[in-house]
Amino acid sequence: MSTSEPELSPDVAAAKGLRTGWTTGTCASAAAKAAVTWLVTGAAPEVVEVGLPSGDRVSFPTADVDPATPHRVAIVKDAGDDPDCTDGAHVTAHVAWAEDAAEPVTLRRGDGVGLVTKPGLGLDVGGPAINPVPTRMIEAAIAEVTPRPVVCTISVPGGQQMARKTSNSRLGIEGGISILGTTGIVKPFSTASYRASVVQQVDVAAAQGSDVVVLATGSRSDDWAQAEWPDLAPVTFVEVGDFTGIALRRAAGAGIGSVRFVGMAGKIAKLAAGVMMTHFHRSKVDTELLARVAREVGANDTVVAAATATNTARHFAEVCLAEGDRAPLVRLCELAVTNCRAHTGDAIEAEVVMVDFEGVEEIARG
């Protein structure tokens, strides 16, 4: 099958009408095949077809074909309806015959593709930031054209600027973006890709010998944490989003001894209830827990009533602050600490800090 919008899996339908896109790895494989086709035949194709890891095939129009720079071809990335900073990137391959090469394909990084400078990514330090699945896709695409060894340089013009919107610098990827993808497909707002990013960040921190990681639920919490602990290396800080449980288990498995969690009232209230996947669609704040905590610490009637007045922990926290009583919020942090430790079989030490909704002020700690 050759089409730009194949029906690839059941979860595409679950995207609720959102359009899927293509990873940088898929685009790189298509660019490589087109460039090698030009090298072999003397003419650059207008359209190129490549295989995905699933076995499905997809075709792309080629771009940036310039006779003044032969054997260099780009594929313009379409990320579908995903808010991907590489959407529209010109993923480019430039190829040449290899002399005395031990491997059929020698991959090199060009402008805009990152350089790996730290261990923990499963990639060679000093090599290009091209992940294993894209590497195999590029090799397979080239093999469809020729068995003769080639050198293939992958570049992404503007990749340095795109990388500033990613966590690459924390991971030790310098000078550009990573060439990514495990299925070849970008699924809009994919939780799988975010989860994989969280795991990767924890792995890199462990590989640097960090005995502590700081888990923040978002950019404001992360900014507060970095200001609070300036002595910690940037690689230590991980934006976990809703994947606290995954990050905790990964940290414990990697031998990291201590976790500091920074978040706002809603996320911490869920951790206090033992909910480690904190997405608002998957779990609601346990307002009865808030009320019980308020009563246990002797909060006044206004605070107790606020616990069940709405479904948000934010309202509860705001009333606690207005009443000058932070004890219920401290207790929520303490319960969250207990549950974070229990989630790893008490393999880690934990600290939980609640910050306000501007990410400016600490309002409780446990």
mmCIF file of C-alpha atoms in Angstrom:
data_model
loop_
_atom_site.group_PDB
_atom_site.id
_atom_site.type_symbol
_atom_site.label_atom_id
_atom_site.label_comp_id
_atom_site.label_asym_id
_atom_site.label_seq_id
_atom_site.Cartn_x
_atom_site.Cartn_y
_atom_site.Cartn_z
ATOM 1 C CA MET A 1 0.000 0.000 0.000
ATOM 2 C CA SER A 2 1.326 3.438 -0.896
ATOM 3 C CA THR A 3 -0.492 6.472 0.446
ATOM 4 C CA SER A 4 0.249 9.511 2.546
ATOM 5 C CA GLU A 5 -2.587 8.787 4.989
ATOM 6 C CA PRO A 6 -2.693 4.981 5.508
ATOM 7 C CA GLU A 7 -4.921 3.390 8.103
ATOM 8 C CA LEU A 8 -2.123 2.043 10.223
ATOM 9 C CA SER A 9 -3.547 0.926 13.544
ATOM 10 C CA PRO A 10 -6.689 0.980 15.675
ATOM 11 C CA ASP A 11 -5.400 3.767 17.876
ATOM 12 C CA VAL A 12 -5.358 6.150 14.927
ATOM 13 C CA ALA A 13 -9.142 6.024 15.059
ATOM 14 C CA ALA A 14 -8.929 6.810 18.757
ATOM 15 C CA ALA A 15 -7.303 10.130 17.926
ATOM 16 C CA LYS A 16 -10.843 11.559 17.632
ATOM 17 C CA GLY A 17 -10.402 12.964 14.169
ATOM 18 C CA LEU A 18 -6.949 14.430 14.750
ATOM 19 C CA ARG A 19 -4.611 13.983 11.823
ATOM 20 C CA THR A 20 -1.532 11.808 12.343
ATOM 21 C CA GLY A 21 1.876 12.856 11.088
ATOM 22 C CA TRP A 22 5.357 11.500 10.459
ATOM 23 C CA THR A 23 8.401 11.330 12.689
ATOM 24 C CA THR A 24 11.751 12.869 11.844
ATOM 25 C CA GLY A 25 13.007 9.288 11.518
ATOM 26 C CA THR A 26 10.500 8.466 8.775
ATOM 27 C CA CYS A 27 11.320 11.708 6.975
ATOM 28 C CA ALA A 28 15.056 11.010 7.245
ATOM 29 C CA SER A 29 14.611 7.534 5.765
ATOM 30 C CA ALA A 30 12.611 8.939 2.841
ATOM 31 C CA ALA A 31 15.168 11.692 2.247
ATOM 32 C CA ALA A 32 17.995 9.133 2.336
ATOM 33 C CA LYS A 33 16.273 6.863 -0.160
ATOM 34 C CA ALA A 34 15.567 9.751 -2.525
ATOM 35 C CA ALA A 35 19.156 10.986 -2.323
ATOM 36 C CA VAL A 36 20.546 7.507 -2.998
ATOM 37 C CA THR A 37 18.131 7.059 -5.891
ATOM 38 C CA TRP A 38 19.590 10.238 -7.391
ATOM 39 C CA LEU A 39 23.110 8.916 -6.775
ATOM 40 C CA VAL A 40 22.325 5.619 -8.518
ATOM 41 C CA THR A 41 20.110 6.767 -11.399
ATOM 42 C CA GLY A 42 21.319 10.281 -12.034
ATOM 43 C CA ALA A 43 17.920 11.815 -11.340
ATOM 44 C CA ALA A 44 16.154 12.814 -8.139
ATOM 45 C CA PRO A 45 12.674 11.334 -7.775
ATOM 46 C CA GLU A 46 9.677 13.609 -7.324
ATOM 47 C CA VAL A 47 8.085 11.117 -4.932
ATOM 48 C CA VAL A 48 9.714 8.489 -2.728
ATOM 49 C CA GLU A 49 8.198 5.532 -0.895
ATOM 50 C CA VAL A 50 9.555 3.944 2.294
ATOM 51 C CA GLY A 51 8.550 1.258 4.747
ATOM 52 C CA LEU A 52 7.487 1.796 8.340
ATOM 53 C CA PRO A 53 8.395 -0.566 11.195
ATOM 54 C CA SER A 54 4.851 -1.969 11.010
ATOM 55 C CA GLY A 55 5.393 -3.085 7.416
ATOM 56 C CA ASP A 56 3.094 -0.412 5.994
ATOM 57 C CA ARG A 57 4.485 1.858 3.323
ATOM 58 C CA VAL A 58 4.109 5.589 2.840
ATOM 59 C CA SER A 59 5.141 8.014 0.132
ATOM 60 C CA PHE A 60 6.396 11.601 0.270
ATOM 61 C CA PRO A 61 7.064 14.365 -2.250
ATOM 62 C CA THR A 62 10.698 15.404 -2.299
ATOM 63 C CA ALA A 63 11.930 18.955 -1.752
ATOM 64 C CA ASP A 64 15.013 21.172 -2.048
ATOM 65 C CA VAL A 65 16.344 19.346 -5.103
ATOM 66 C CA ASP A 66 19.121 21.527 -6.519
ATOM 67 C CA PRO A 67 21.410 20.331 -9.342
ATOM 68 C CA ALA A 68 24.119 22.566 -7.885
ATOM 69 C CA THR A 69 24.218 20.246 -4.857
ATOM 70 C CA PRO A 70 23.669 16.768 -6.270
ATOM 71 C CA HIS A 71 22.494 13.827 -4.205
ATOM 72 C CA ARG A 72 20.979 16.016 -1.493
ATOM 73 C CA VAL A 73 17.212 15.796 -0.954
ATOM 74 C CA ALA A 74 14.822 16.983 1.744
ATOM 75 C CA ILE A 75 11.462 15.798 2.994
ATOM 76 C CA VAL A 76 9.269 18.441 4.622
ATOM 77 C CA LYS A 77 7.997 17.024 7.884
ATOM 78 C CA ASP A 78 4.256 17.023 8.462
ATOM 79 C CA ALA A 79 3.517 16.422 12.153
ATOM 80 C CA GLY A 80 -0.217 16.208 11.530
ATOM 81 C CA ASP A 81 -2.244 17.866 14.275
ATOM 82 C CA ASP A 82 0.461 17.391 16.904
ATOM 83 C CA PRO A 83 2.001 20.618 18.317
ATOM 84 C CA ASP A 84 5.497 19.468 17.336
ATOM 85 C CA CYS A 85 8.318 22.013 17.152
ATOM 86 C CA THR A 86 9.750 20.148 14.143
ATOM 87 C CA ASP A 87 6.581 20.463 12.079
ATOM 88 C CA GLY A 88 7.604 21.859 8.698
ATOM 89 C CA ALA A 89 11.274 20.991 9.175
ATOM 90 C CA HIS A 90 13.235 20.138 6.043
ATOM 91 C CA VAL A 91 14.758 16.801 7.045
ATOM 92 C CA THR A 92 17.633 16.461 4.592
ATOM 93 C CA ALA A 93 19.920 13.650 3.434
ATOM 94 C CA HIS A 94 23.138 14.090 1.450
ATOM 95 C CA VAL A 95 24.793 10.908 0.218
ATOM 96 C CA ALA A 96 28.006 9.773 -1.411
ATOM 97 C CA TRP A 97 29.628 6.454 -2.205
ATOM 98 C CA ALA A 98 31.728 5.130 0.670
ATOM 99 C CA GLU A 99 35.261 3.931 0.127
ATOM 100 C CA ASP A 100 36.410 0.835 2.037
ATOM 101 C CA ALA A 101 33.421 1.031 4.393
ATOM 102 C CA ALA A 102 32.847 -1.797 6.845
ATOM 103 C CA GLU A 103 29.094 -1.128 6.959
ATOM 104 C CA PRO A 104 26.591 -0.634 4.117
ATOM 105 C CA VAL A 105 25.589 2.759 5.569
ATOM 106 C CA THR A 106 27.767 5.223 7.466
ATOM 107 C CA LEU A 107 25.548 7.793 9.190
ATOM 108 C CA ARG A 108 26.836 11.261 9.927
ATOM 109 C CA ARG A 109 25.263 14.342 11.477
ATOM 110 C CA GLY A 110 24.915 17.512 9.510
ATOM 111 C CA ASP A 111 23.770 20.980 10.448
ATOM 112 C CA GLY A 112 20.840 21.000 12.871
ATOM 113 C CA VAL A 113 21.187 17.399 14.053
ATOM 114 C CA GLY A 114 22.341 16.998 17.624
ATOM 115 C CA LEU A 115 25.650 15.627 18.888
ATOM 116 C CA VAL A 116 25.479 13.144 21.775
ATOM 117 C CA THR A 117 27.732 14.354 24.587
ATOM 118 C CA LYS A 118 26.538 12.288 27.572
ATOM 119 C CA PRO A 119 25.894 8.587 28.196
ATOM 120 C CA GLY A 120 22.485 7.195 29.070
ATOM 121 C CA LEU A 121 20.687 7.602 25.768
ATOM 122 C CA GLY A 122 21.675 4.276 24.294
ATOM 123 C CA LEU A 123 23.675 6.151 21.638
ATOM 124 C CA ASP A 124 27.414 6.533 21.162
ATOM 125 C CA VAL A 125 28.878 9.597 22.839
ATOM 126 C CA GLY A 126 30.331 11.729 20.068
ATOM 127 C CA GLY A 127 27.899 10.340 17.523
ATOM 128 C CA PRO A 128 24.799 11.771 15.894
ATOM 129 C CA ALA A 129 21.537 11.941 17.858
ATOM 130 C CA ILE A 130 19.788 9.483 15.559
ATOM 131 C CA ASN A 131 17.886 6.880 17.527
ATOM 132 C CA PRO A 132 18.089 3.137 16.788
ATOM 133 C CA VAL A 133 14.738 2.725 14.999
ATOM 134 C CA PRO A 134 15.328 5.661 12.613
ATOM 135 C CA THR A 135 18.824 4.316 11.977
ATOM 136 C CA ARG A 136 17.372 0.967 10.929
ATOM 137 C CA MET A 137 14.746 2.691 8.801
ATOM 138 C CA ILE A 138 17.395 4.733 6.993
ATOM 139 C CA GLU A 139 19.516 1.632 6.403
ATOM 140 C CA ALA A 140 16.522 -0.343 5.103
ATOM 141 C CA ALA A 141 15.438 2.482 2.791
ATOM 142 C CA ILE A 142 18.905 2.777 1.274
ATOM 143 C CA ALA A 143 19.157 -1.012 0.889
ATOM 144 C CA GLU A 144 16.031 -0.914 -1.311
ATOM 145 C CA VAL A 145 18.057 1.079 -3.832
ATOM 146 C CA THR A 146 21.601 -0.280 -3.651
ATOM 147 C CA PRO A 147 23.786 -2.761 -1.726
ATOM 148 C CA ARG A 148 26.825 -0.609 -2.339
ATOM 149 C CA PRO A 149 28.162 1.181 0.788
ATOM 150 C CA VAL A 150 27.247 4.843 1.132
ATOM 151 C CA VAL A 151 27.885 7.720 3.506
ATOM 152 C CA CYS A 152 24.647 9.447 4.486
ATOM 153 C CA THR A 153 24.655 12.810 6.239
ATOM 154 C CA ILE A 154 21.384 13.853 7.865
ATOM 155 C CA SER A 155 20.776 17.539 8.487
ATOM 156 C CA VAL A 156 17.861 19.713 9.556
ATOM 157 C CA PRO A 157 18.227 23.405 8.680
ATOM 158 C CA GLY A 158 17.144 25.444 11.679
ATOM 159 C CA GLY A 159 17.487 22.454 13.967
ATOM 160 C CA GLN A 160 19.488 24.411 16.537
ATOM 161 C CA GLN A 161 16.567 26.791 17.061
ATOM 162 C CA MET A 162 14.061 23.917 17.198
ATOM 163 C CA ALA A 163 16.174 22.158 19.838
ATOM 164 C CA ARG A 164 15.743 25.100 22.210
ATOM 165 C CA LYS A 165 12.114 24.050 22.581
ATOM 166 C CA THR A 166 13.095 20.525 23.657
ATOM 167 C CA SER A 167 14.870 18.946 26.621
ATOM 168 C CA ASN A 168 17.883 18.021 24.457
ATOM 169 C CA SER A 169 20.394 20.229 26.254
ATOM 170 C CA ARG A 170 19.566 18.574 29.582
ATOM 171 C CA LEU A 171 20.066 15.189 27.991
ATOM 172 C CA GLY A 172 23.488 16.105 26.638
ATOM 173 C CA ILE A 173 22.395 16.532 23.023
ATOM 174 C CA GLU A 174 24.059 19.641 21.654
ATOM 175 C CA GLY A 175 23.766 21.536 18.402
ATOM 176 C CA GLY A 176 20.409 20.396 17.126
ATOM 177 C CA ILE A 177 17.428 18.094 17.324
ATOM 178 C CA SER A 178 17.261 14.342 17.662
ATOM 179 C CA ILE A 179 16.080 12.117 14.832
ATOM 180 C CA LEU A 180 13.354 10.212 16.612
ATOM 181 C CA GLY A 181 10.572 7.691 16.211
ATOM 182 C CA THR A 182 9.668 4.135 17.139
ATOM 183 C CA THR A 183 6.671 3.552 14.858
ATOM 184 C CA GLY A 184 7.389 6.175 12.230
ATOM 185 C CA ILE A 185 4.098 7.884 13.019
ATOM 186 C CA VAL A 186 3.371 10.972 15.100
ATOM 187 C CA LYS A 187 0.131 10.529 17.011
ATOM 188 C CA PRO A 188 -1.340 13.861 18.086
ATOM 189 C CA PHE A 189 -0.831 14.624 21.778
ATOM 190 C CA SER A 190 0.682 11.175 22.244
ATOM 191 C CA THR A 191 1.106 10.192 25.878
ATOM 192 C CA ALA A 192 3.395 7.364 24.777
ATOM 193 C CA SER A 193 5.977 9.804 23.439
ATOM 194 C CA TYR A 194 5.850 11.926 26.595
ATOM 195 C CA ARG A 195 6.226 8.850 28.772
ATOM 196 C CA ALA A 196 9.238 7.730 26.721
ATOM 197 C CA SER A 197 10.785 11.174 27.140
ATOM 198 C CA VAL A 198 10.364 11.004 30.927
ATOM 199 C CA VAL A 199 12.021 7.586 31.066
ATOM 200 C CA GLN A 200 14.882 8.810 28.888
ATOM 201 C CA GLN A 201 15.501 11.861 31.067
ATOM 202 C CA VAL A 202 15.655 9.750 34.230
ATOM 203 C CA ASP A 203 18.049 7.321 32.525
ATOM 204 C CA VAL A 204 20.383 10.130 31.511
ATOM 205 C CA ALA A 205 20.385 11.555 35.041
ATOM 206 C CA ALA A 206 21.284 8.115 36.384
ATOM 207 C CA ALA A 207 24.033 7.703 33.797
ATOM 208 C CA GLN A 208 25.584 10.975 35.026
ATOM 209 C CA GLY A 209 25.788 9.486 38.507
ATOM 210 C CA SER A 210 23.006 11.607 39.976
ATOM 211 C CA ASP A 211 21.714 10.299 43.280
ATOM 212 C CA VAL A 212 18.742 12.668 43.174
ATOM 213 C CA VAL A 213 16.211 13.682 40.536
ATOM 214 C CA VAL A 214 13.747 16.538 40.775
ATOM 215 C CA LEU A 215 10.371 15.751 39.249
ATOM 216 C CA ALA A 216 8.265 18.759 38.265
ATOM 217 C CA THR A 217 4.782 18.592 36.794
ATOM 218 C CA GLY A 218 5.254 21.469 34.361
ATOM 219 C CA SER A 219 7.352 24.419 33.293
ATOM 220 C CA ARG A 220 6.389 26.714 36.183
ATOM 221 C CA SER A 221 7.125 24.039 38.769
ATOM 222 C CA ASP A 222 10.367 23.233 36.977
ATOM 223 C CA ASP A 223 11.433 26.889 36.973
ATOM 224 C CA TRP A 224 10.775 27.101 40.714
ATOM 225 C CA ALA A 225 12.733 23.908 41.370
ATOM 226 C CA GLN A 226 15.769 25.050 39.396
ATOM 227 C CA ALA A 227 15.809 28.325 41.311
ATOM 228 C CA GLU A 228 15.418 26.470 44.636
ATOM 229 C CA TRP A 229 18.255 24.009 44.012
ATOM 230 C CA PRO A 230 20.784 25.837 41.790
ATOM 231 C CA ASP A 231 23.571 23.492 42.880
ATOM 232 C CA LEU A 232 21.982 20.558 41.037
ATOM 233 C CA ALA A 233 22.969 19.833 37.451
ATOM 234 C CA PRO A 234 20.346 20.628 34.771
ATOM 235 C CA VAL A 235 20.127 16.942 33.889
ATOM 236 C CA THR A 236 18.704 16.336 37.358
ATOM 237 C CA PHE A 237 15.444 18.164 36.597
ATOM 238 C CA VAL A 238 12.720 16.197 34.801
ATOM 239 C CA GLU A 239 9.327 17.513 33.697
ATOM 240 C CA VAL A 240 7.160 14.462 34.343
ATOM 241 C CA GLY A 241 3.758 15.868 33.469
ATOM 242 C CA ASP A 242 1.309 13.202 34.657
ATOM 243 C CA PHE A 243 3.838 10.343 34.692
ATOM 244 C CA THR A 244 5.002 10.560 38.284
ATOM 245 C CA GLY A 245 4.642 6.840 38.936
ATOM 246 C CA ILE A 246 6.671 5.896 35.870
ATOM 247 C CA ALA A 247 9.431 8.326 36.829
ATOM 248 C CA LEU A 248 9.531 7.074 40.426
ATOM 249 C CA ARG A 249 9.870 3.440 39.390
ATOM 250 C CA ARG A 250 12.482 4.256 36.775
ATOM 251 C CA ALA A 251 14.510 6.260 39.274
ATOM 252 C CA ALA A 252 14.378 3.470 41.838
ATOM 253 C CA GLY A 253 15.326 0.876 39.223
ATOM 254 C CA ALA A 254 18.282 2.988 38.122
ATOM 255 C CA GLY A 255 19.614 3.207 41.665
ATOM 256 C CA ILE A 256 18.749 6.850 42.241
ATOM 257 C CA GLY A 257 18.312 7.221 45.986
ATOM 258 C CA SER A 258 16.277 10.402 46.346
ATOM 259 C CA VAL A 259 13.412 12.099 44.530
ATOM 260 C CA ARG A 260 12.141 15.626 45.053
ATOM 261 C CA PHE A 261 8.689 16.274 43.625
ATOM 262 C CA VAL A 262 7.460 19.800 42.933
ATOM 263 C CA GLY A 263 3.893 20.470 41.909
ATOM 264 C CA MET A 264 0.677 22.330 42.567
ATOM 265 C CA ALA A 265 -2.186 21.379 44.821
ATOM 266 C CA GLY A 266 -4.153 19.257 42.344
ATOM 267 C CA LYS A 267 -1.325 16.906 41.455
ATOM 268 C CA ILE A 268 -0.179 16.588 45.049
ATOM 269 C CA ALA A 269 -3.716 15.868 46.257
ATOM 270 C CA LYS A 270 -3.837 12.963 43.820
ATOM 271 C CA LEU A 271 -0.472 11.646 44.990
ATOM 272 C CA ALA A 272 -1.762 11.934 48.558
ATOM 273 C CA ALA A 273 -4.638 9.673 47.499
ATOM 274 C CA GLY A 274 -2.214 7.161 45.985
ATOM 275 C CA VAL A 275 -2.924 8.085 42.350
ATOM 276 C CA MET A 276 0.354 8.021 40.426
ATOM 277 C CA MET A 277 -1.067 8.746 36.945
ATOM 278 C CA THR A 278 -2.417 12.214 37.579
ATOM 279 C CA HIS A 279 -4.064 13.257 34.296
ATOM 280 C CA PHE A 280 -7.332 15.033 35.062
ATOM 281 C CA HIS A 281 -9.275 12.808 32.645
ATOM 282 C CA ARG A 282 -8.037 9.656 34.361
ATOM 283 C CA SER A 283 -8.504 10.639 37.974
ATOM 284 C CA LYS A 284 -10.376 13.214 40.013
ATOM 285 C CA VAL A 285 -9.340 14.903 43.210
ATOM 286 C CA ASP A 286 -10.651 13.005 46.237
ATOM 287 C CA THR A 287 -12.505 15.799 48.001
ATOM 288 C CA GLU A 288 -13.385 13.535 50.927
ATOM 289 C CA LEU A 289 -9.662 13.033 51.470
ATOM 290 C CA LEU A 290 -9.192 16.799 51.559
ATOM 291 C CA ALA A 291 -11.950 17.114 54.135
ATOM 292 C CA ARG A 292 -10.528 14.298 56.246
ATOM 293 C CA VAL A 293 -7.065 15.836 56.182
ATOM 294 C CA ALA A 294 -8.489 19.207 57.171
ATOM 295 C CA ARG A 295 -10.314 17.695 60.130
ATOM 296 C CA GLU A 296 -7.291 15.631 61.213
ATOM 297 C CA VAL A 297 -5.085 18.702 61.524
ATOM 298 C CA GLY A 298 -7.754 20.730 63.289
ATOM 299 C CA ALA A 299 -8.583 23.165 60.510
ATOM 300 C CA ASN A 300 -11.512 25.492 60.995
ATOM 301 C CA ASP A 301 -14.985 24.951 59.533
ATOM 302 C CA THR A 302 -14.317 27.215 56.568
ATOM 303 C CA VAL A 303 -11.366 25.113 55.453
ATOM 304 C CA VAL A 304 -13.214 21.845 56.035
ATOM 305 C CA ALA A 305 -16.186 23.099 54.023
ATOM 306 C CA ALA A 306 -13.898 24.251 51.195
ATOM 307 C CA ALA A 307 -12.687 20.681 50.711
ATOM 308 C CA THR A 308 -16.000 19.587 49.205
ATOM 309 C CA ALA A 309 -17.298 22.937 47.977
ATOM 310 C CA THR A 310 -15.835 22.320 44.501
ATOM 311 C CA ASN A 311 -14.005 19.518 42.718
ATOM 312 C CA THR A 312 -10.685 21.354 42.650
ATOM 313 C CA ALA A 313 -7.787 21.175 45.050
ATOM 314 C CA ARG A 314 -6.861 24.678 43.964
ATOM 315 C CA HIS A 315 -9.935 26.119 45.679
ATOM 316 C CA PHE A 316 -9.109 24.159 48.831
ATOM 317 C CA ALA A 317 -5.518 25.435 48.801
ATOM 318 C CA GLU A 318 -6.607 29.019 48.220
ATOM 319 C CA VAL A 319 -9.001 28.869 51.189
ATOM 320 C CA CYS A 320 -6.264 27.358 53.385
ATOM 321 C CA LEU A 321 -3.973 30.252 52.482
ATOM 322 C CA ALA A 322 -6.717 32.834 52.967
ATOM 323 C CA GLU A 323 -7.407 31.392 56.416
ATOM 324 C CA GLY A 324 -3.717 31.391 57.302
ATOM 325 C CA ASP A 325 -3.707 27.616 57.825
ATOM 326 C CA ARG A 326 -1.151 25.662 55.802
ATOM 327 C CA ALA A 327 -1.296 22.567 57.989
ATOM 328 C CA PRO A 328 -3.732 20.716 55.681
ATOM 329 C CA LEU A 329 -1.444 21.389 52.711
ATOM 330 C CA VAL A 330 1.607 20.181 54.633
ATOM 331 C CA ARG A 331 -0.300 17.023 55.524
ATOM 332 C CA LEU A 332 -1.145 16.426 51.861
ATOM 333 C CA CYS A 333 2.565 16.691 51.046
ATOM 334 C CA GLU A 334 3.393 14.219 53.807
ATOM 335 C CA LEU A 335 0.831 11.716 52.486
ATOM 336 C CA ALA A 336 2.244 12.189 48.992
ATOM 337 C CA VAL A 337 5.735 11.416 50.315
ATOM 338 C CA THR A 338 4.472 8.190 51.901
ATOM 339 C CA ASN A 339 2.802 7.080 48.682
ATOM 340 C CA CYS A 340 5.782 7.983 46.490
ATOM 341 C CA ARG A 341 8.031 5.869 48.696
ATOM 342 C CA ALA A 342 5.546 2.987 48.805
ATOM 343 C CA HIS A 343 5.263 3.076 45.010
ATOM 344 C CA THR A 344 8.936 2.076 44.817
ATOM 345 C CA GLY A 345 8.844 -0.391 47.693
ATOM 346 C CA ASP A 346 10.570 2.185 49.898
ATOM 347 C CA ALA A 347 13.573 2.079 47.579
ATOM 348 C CA ILE A 348 13.885 5.872 47.520
ATOM 349 C CA GLU A 349 13.770 8.834 49.839
ATOM 350 C CA ALA A 350 11.191 11.415 48.824
ATOM 351 C CA GLU A 351 10.395 15.050 49.404
ATOM 352 C CA VAL A 352 7.271 16.796 48.088
ATOM 353 C CA VAL A 353 6.952 20.566 47.700
ATOM 354 C CA MET A 354 3.699 22.328 46.849
ATOM 355 C CA VAL A 355 4.036 25.624 45.000
ATOM 356 C CA ASP A 356 1.419 28.243 44.212
ATOM 357 C CA PHE A 357 -0.327 28.473 40.868
ATOM 358 C CA GLU A 358 2.104 31.000 39.483
ATOM 359 C CA GLY A 359 5.025 28.744 40.383
ATOM 360 C CA VAL A 360 6.527 31.564 42.446
ATOM 361 C CA GLU A 361 6.072 30.633 46.087
ATOM 362 C CA GLU A 362 6.430 27.473 48.144
ATOM 363 C CA ILE A 363 3.228 26.969 50.137
ATOM 364 C CA ALA A 364 3.846 23.587 51.772
ATOM 365 C CA ARG A 365 6.473 20.867 52.067
ATOM 366 C CA GLY A 366 6.518 17.316 53.293
#
